[in-house]
Short mmCIF file of C-alpha atoms in Angstrom, two decimals:
data_model
loop_
_atom_site.label_atom_id
_atom_site.label_comp_id
_atom_site.label_asym_id
_atom_site.label_seq_id
_atom_site.Cartn_x
_atom_site.Cartn_y
_atom_site.Cartn_z
CA MET A 2 53.08 165.29 82.49
CA ALA A 3 55.13 162.12 82.10
CA ASP A 4 55.51 160.60 78.67
CA PRO A 5 53.46 157.35 78.71
CA VAL A 6 55.87 155.76 76.23
CA THR A 7 58.83 156.16 78.60
CA THR A 8 56.83 155.49 81.78
CA ARG A 9 55.43 152.12 80.66
CA PRO A 10 58.83 150.32 80.32
CA ALA A 11 59.83 151.54 83.77
CA LEU A 12 56.61 150.18 85.24
CA VAL A 13 57.12 146.83 83.51
CA GLU A 14 60.72 146.65 84.73
CA GLY A 15 59.60 147.51 88.27
CA ALA A 16 56.92 144.83 88.18
CA ARG A 17 59.44 142.25 87.00
CA ALA A 18 61.87 143.23 89.74
CA SER A 19 59.10 142.95 92.32
CA ARG A 20 58.13 139.48 91.10
CA THR A 21 61.76 138.38 91.15
CA THR A 22 62.16 139.65 94.71
CA ILE A 23 59.09 137.70 95.81
CA ALA A 24 60.46 134.58 94.07
CA LEU A 25 63.82 135.01 95.85
CA LYS A 26 62.06 135.33 99.21
CA LEU A 27 60.06 132.18 98.49
CA LEU A 28 63.22 130.26 97.55
CA MET A 29 64.92 131.47 100.71
CA ALA A 30 61.91 130.50 102.84
CA LEU A 31 61.52 127.02 101.34
CA SER A 32 65.24 126.22 101.46
CA GLY A 33 65.33 127.44 105.05
CA LEU A 34 62.41 125.22 106.03
CA ALA A 35 64.22 122.28 104.40
CA PHE A 36 67.12 122.93 106.75
CA VAL A 37 64.73 123.05 109.72
CA GLY A 38 63.51 119.57 108.81
CA PHE A 39 67.08 118.32 108.51
CA VAL A 40 68.28 119.73 111.84
CA LEU A 41 65.25 118.24 113.61
CA GLY A 42 66.21 114.80 112.30
CA HIS A 43 69.88 115.39 113.08
CA MET A 44 69.00 116.47 116.62
CA TYR A 45 67.00 113.27 117.12
CA GLY A 46 70.01 111.24 116.01
CA ASN A 47 72.34 113.11 118.37
CA LEU A 48 70.06 112.43 121.33
CA LYS A 49 70.57 108.71 120.69
CA ALA A 50 73.85 109.22 122.57
CA PHE A 51 71.85 109.11 125.80
CA SER A 52 70.95 105.50 124.94
CA GLY A 53 74.59 104.46 125.00
CA HIS A 54 77.39 103.42 122.68
CA ASP A 55 75.66 100.60 120.80
CA ALA A 56 72.37 102.42 120.22
CA PHE A 57 74.12 105.52 118.86
CA ASN A 58 76.40 103.56 116.55
CA GLU A 59 73.53 101.37 115.36
CA TYR A 60 71.60 104.51 114.40
CA ALA A 61 74.64 105.86 112.51
CA HIS A 62 75.06 102.50 110.74
CA HIS A 63 71.35 102.31 109.87
CA LEU A 64 71.53 105.67 108.07
CA ARG A 65 74.18 104.24 105.75
CA GLU A 66 71.94 101.28 104.86
CA LEU A 67 68.66 103.22 104.60
CA GLY A 68 66.88 102.51 101.32
CA GLU A 69 68.79 99.32 100.49
CA PRO A 70 68.50 97.38 98.23
CA LEU A 71 66.60 100.00 96.18
CA LEU A 72 69.46 102.41 96.86
CA PRO A 73 73.16 101.53 97.00
CA HIS A 74 75.03 101.56 100.30
CA MET A 75 75.22 105.18 101.55
CA GLY A 76 72.80 106.12 98.76
CA PHE A 77 70.29 107.84 101.04
CA VAL A 78 73.06 109.75 102.81
CA TRP A 79 74.50 111.07 99.55
CA ILE A 80 71.05 112.03 98.24
CA MET A 81 70.45 113.93 101.46
CA ARG A 82 73.84 115.62 101.23
CA ALA A 83 73.21 116.65 97.63
CA GLY A 84 69.80 118.05 98.55
CA LEU A 85 71.24 119.99 101.48
CA LEU A 86 74.03 121.38 99.32
CA ILE A 87 71.52 122.59 96.72
CA ALA A 88 69.36 124.10 99.48
CA LEU A 89 72.42 125.83 100.96
CA ILE A 90 73.45 127.31 97.59
CA VAL A 91 69.88 128.52 96.94
CA HIS A 92 69.55 129.94 100.47
CA VAL A 93 72.86 131.83 100.41
CA ALA A 94 72.44 133.06 96.82
CA ALA A 95 68.93 134.35 97.55
CA ALA A 96 70.12 136.06 100.76
CA VAL A 97 73.02 137.77 98.96
CA GLU A 98 70.83 138.94 96.09
CA LEU A 99 68.09 140.24 98.41
CA THR A 100 70.71 142.12 100.44
CA ARG A 101 72.16 143.62 97.25
CA ARG A 102 68.71 144.74 96.12
CA ALA A 103 67.92 146.25 99.50
CA ARG A 104 71.16 148.26 99.45
CA LYS A 105 70.55 149.38 95.87
CA ALA A 106 67.05 150.54 96.75
CA ARG A 107 68.44 152.53 99.71
CA PRO A 108 72.02 153.61 98.83
CA VAL A 109 72.15 156.13 101.69
CA LYS A 110 71.79 154.75 105.20
CA TYR A 111 69.31 156.28 107.60
CA VAL A 112 70.86 158.83 109.97
CA VAL A 113 68.57 157.56 112.73
CA LYS A 114 67.60 153.89 112.67
CA LYS A 115 63.96 153.33 113.47
CA HIS A 116 62.60 150.32 115.33
CA THR A 117 60.69 148.33 112.75
CA GLY A 118 59.06 145.82 115.10
CA ALA A 119 61.27 142.98 113.91
CA ILE A 120 62.20 140.36 116.46
CA PRO A 121 65.66 140.91 118.04
CA ALA A 122 67.13 137.81 116.34
CA SER A 123 66.72 139.52 112.95
CA ARG A 124 69.67 141.78 113.74
CA LEU A 125 71.98 138.74 113.92
CA MET A 126 70.96 137.12 110.66
CA ARG A 127 73.82 138.19 108.40
CA TRP A 128 76.70 137.58 110.79
CA GLY A 129 74.89 134.64 112.31
CA GLY A 130 74.60 133.02 108.90
CA LEU A 131 78.33 133.46 108.24
CA THR A 132 79.19 132.09 111.68
CA LEU A 133 76.98 129.05 111.13
CA PHE A 134 78.52 128.43 107.71
CA LEU A 135 82.04 128.38 109.20
CA PHE A 136 80.83 126.12 112.02
CA ILE A 137 79.21 123.69 109.55
CA VAL A 138 82.51 123.44 107.66
CA TRP A 139 84.35 122.60 110.89
CA HIS A 140 81.57 120.24 111.99
CA LEU A 141 81.89 118.27 108.75
CA VAL A 142 85.67 118.12 109.12
CA ASN A 143 85.28 117.02 112.74
CA PHE A 144 82.62 114.31 112.34
CA THR A 145 82.05 113.46 108.67
CA PHE A 146 84.74 113.96 106.04
CA GLY A 147 87.90 114.60 108.01
CA LYS A 148 86.88 112.85 111.25
CA VAL A 149 89.33 114.84 113.37
CA ASN A 150 89.68 113.62 116.96
CA VAL A 151 91.10 116.56 118.93
CA GLN A 152 92.29 114.14 121.62
CA GLY A 153 94.13 111.95 119.11
CA GLY A 154 91.89 108.94 119.72
CA GLU A 155 90.04 106.69 117.28
CA THR A 156 87.92 108.23 114.55
CA ASP A 157 86.06 105.24 113.07
CA ASP A 158 83.70 104.88 116.04
CA PRO A 159 80.98 107.61 115.90
CA TYR A 160 80.08 107.42 119.60
CA ASN A 161 83.66 107.55 120.87
CA LEU A 162 84.50 110.37 118.48
CA LEU A 163 81.54 112.34 119.81
CA VAL A 164 82.55 111.76 123.44
CA ASP A 165 86.22 112.57 122.81
CA THR A 166 85.21 115.80 121.09
CA PHE A 167 82.88 117.15 123.77
CA ASP A 168 85.08 115.95 126.60
CA VAL A 169 87.31 118.90 125.65
CA TRP A 170 85.84 121.99 127.30
CA TRP A 171 86.72 124.50 124.58
CA MET A 172 85.16 122.29 121.91
CA THR A 173 81.96 122.22 123.92
CA VAL A 174 82.06 126.01 124.35
CA ILE A 175 82.46 126.49 120.58
CA TYR A 176 79.58 124.09 119.92
CA LEU A 177 77.28 125.76 122.45
CA ALA A 178 78.06 129.21 121.04
CA ALA A 179 77.18 127.92 117.56
CA MET A 180 73.93 126.47 118.90
CA ALA A 181 73.02 129.83 120.44
CA MET A 182 73.59 131.42 117.03
CA LEU A 183 71.57 128.64 115.39
CA GLY A 184 68.69 129.34 117.78
CA ALA A 185 68.73 133.05 116.91
CA HIS A 186 68.91 132.24 113.19
CA LEU A 187 66.01 129.80 113.44
CA HIS A 188 63.94 132.21 115.51
CA HIS A 189 64.02 134.88 112.84
CA GLY A 190 64.27 132.50 109.88
CA VAL A 191 61.13 130.53 110.70
CA TRP A 192 59.25 133.75 111.41
CA SER A 193 60.37 135.24 108.07
CA SER A 194 59.46 132.05 106.21
CA LEU A 195 55.96 132.03 107.66
CA GLN A 196 55.64 135.72 106.79
CA THR A 197 56.81 135.10 103.20
CA LEU A 198 54.32 132.25 102.85
CA GLY A 199 51.50 134.60 103.86
CA LEU A 200 50.84 133.09 107.28
CA THR A 201 51.17 136.31 109.30
CA SER A 202 48.38 138.44 107.82
CA THR A 203 46.55 139.04 111.10
CA ALA A 204 47.60 140.01 114.62
CA ALA A 205 46.66 136.55 115.91
CA SER A 206 48.59 134.76 113.15
CA ARG A 207 51.64 136.98 113.75
CA ALA A 208 51.59 136.17 117.45
CA ARG A 209 51.21 132.47 116.64
CA ALA A 210 54.09 132.62 114.14
CA LYS A 211 56.36 134.27 116.71
CA THR A 212 55.47 131.58 119.26
CA ILE A 213 56.14 128.79 116.75
CA SER A 214 59.47 130.29 115.65
CA PHE A 215 60.59 130.77 119.25
CA ALA A 216 59.53 127.23 120.22
CA ILE A 217 61.37 125.68 117.27
CA ALA A 218 64.51 127.69 118.05
CA ILE A 219 64.51 126.62 121.71
CA LEU A 220 63.70 122.99 120.87
CA ILE A 221 66.48 122.59 118.30
CA ALA A 222 69.21 124.69 119.91
CA GLY A 223 68.41 123.20 123.33
CA GLY A 224 68.21 119.65 122.01
CA PHE A 225 71.58 119.92 120.29
CA SER A 226 73.13 121.43 123.43
CA LEU A 227 72.08 118.58 125.73
CA VAL A 228 74.62 116.05 124.43
CA PRO A 229 77.82 118.16 124.73
CA ILE A 230 76.76 119.39 128.17
CA ALA A 231 76.06 115.80 129.28
CA VAL A 232 79.45 114.65 127.96
CA LEU A 233 81.31 117.44 129.72
CA ALA A 234 79.37 116.73 132.92
CA GLY A 235 80.27 113.03 132.74
CA LEU A 236 76.69 111.83 132.19
CA ILE A 237 77.70 110.43 128.79
CA ASP A 238 81.09 108.68 128.72
#
């Protein structure tokens, strides 16, 4: 018979670890949903390119003035950037810690991997997340902080920089590959977030969550892909 004095601390420690794991999953879910909101807004802005040079640049300029005079020039943009950076740190830190805990709980890998019923996109999450992180770094260098024009043209005109970038076929291929990875990441990420938030407790709610996650993934990845394809096809010039 186990000694109740020694068993009780182990139970308390296990309960604390379980609560911490749940908290990490909630942080990962909420930070992930914050990114979903951001990419939806970003996608809308990108699609302004179909309205032409002036409409796209006016949208980019309006973002810099949003909130004035309550906020300083570029105030809203920097607040958004700070919020996204915090969300990114929380998301990555929670993912790393949850992975570490999962490995610690199962130090020996299964000889035969069993199908768990997870959606296929779940198998790409780790490498997909790393790929997206590297792409985001390049994307910021390309369009935001570095403003690198691969064709050597002007960089202070958002519309022309966008067109010059996607007029290069290999840049478009890289972007489309990243969007495919983003779609897979969103597909599983939204599903996992809804599951963590307790919205998949029944068969009907699970089916609905899978439909929602798939629809969001297609909408965002497809919406982002339209502009580079249109540029390469000559529809946007």
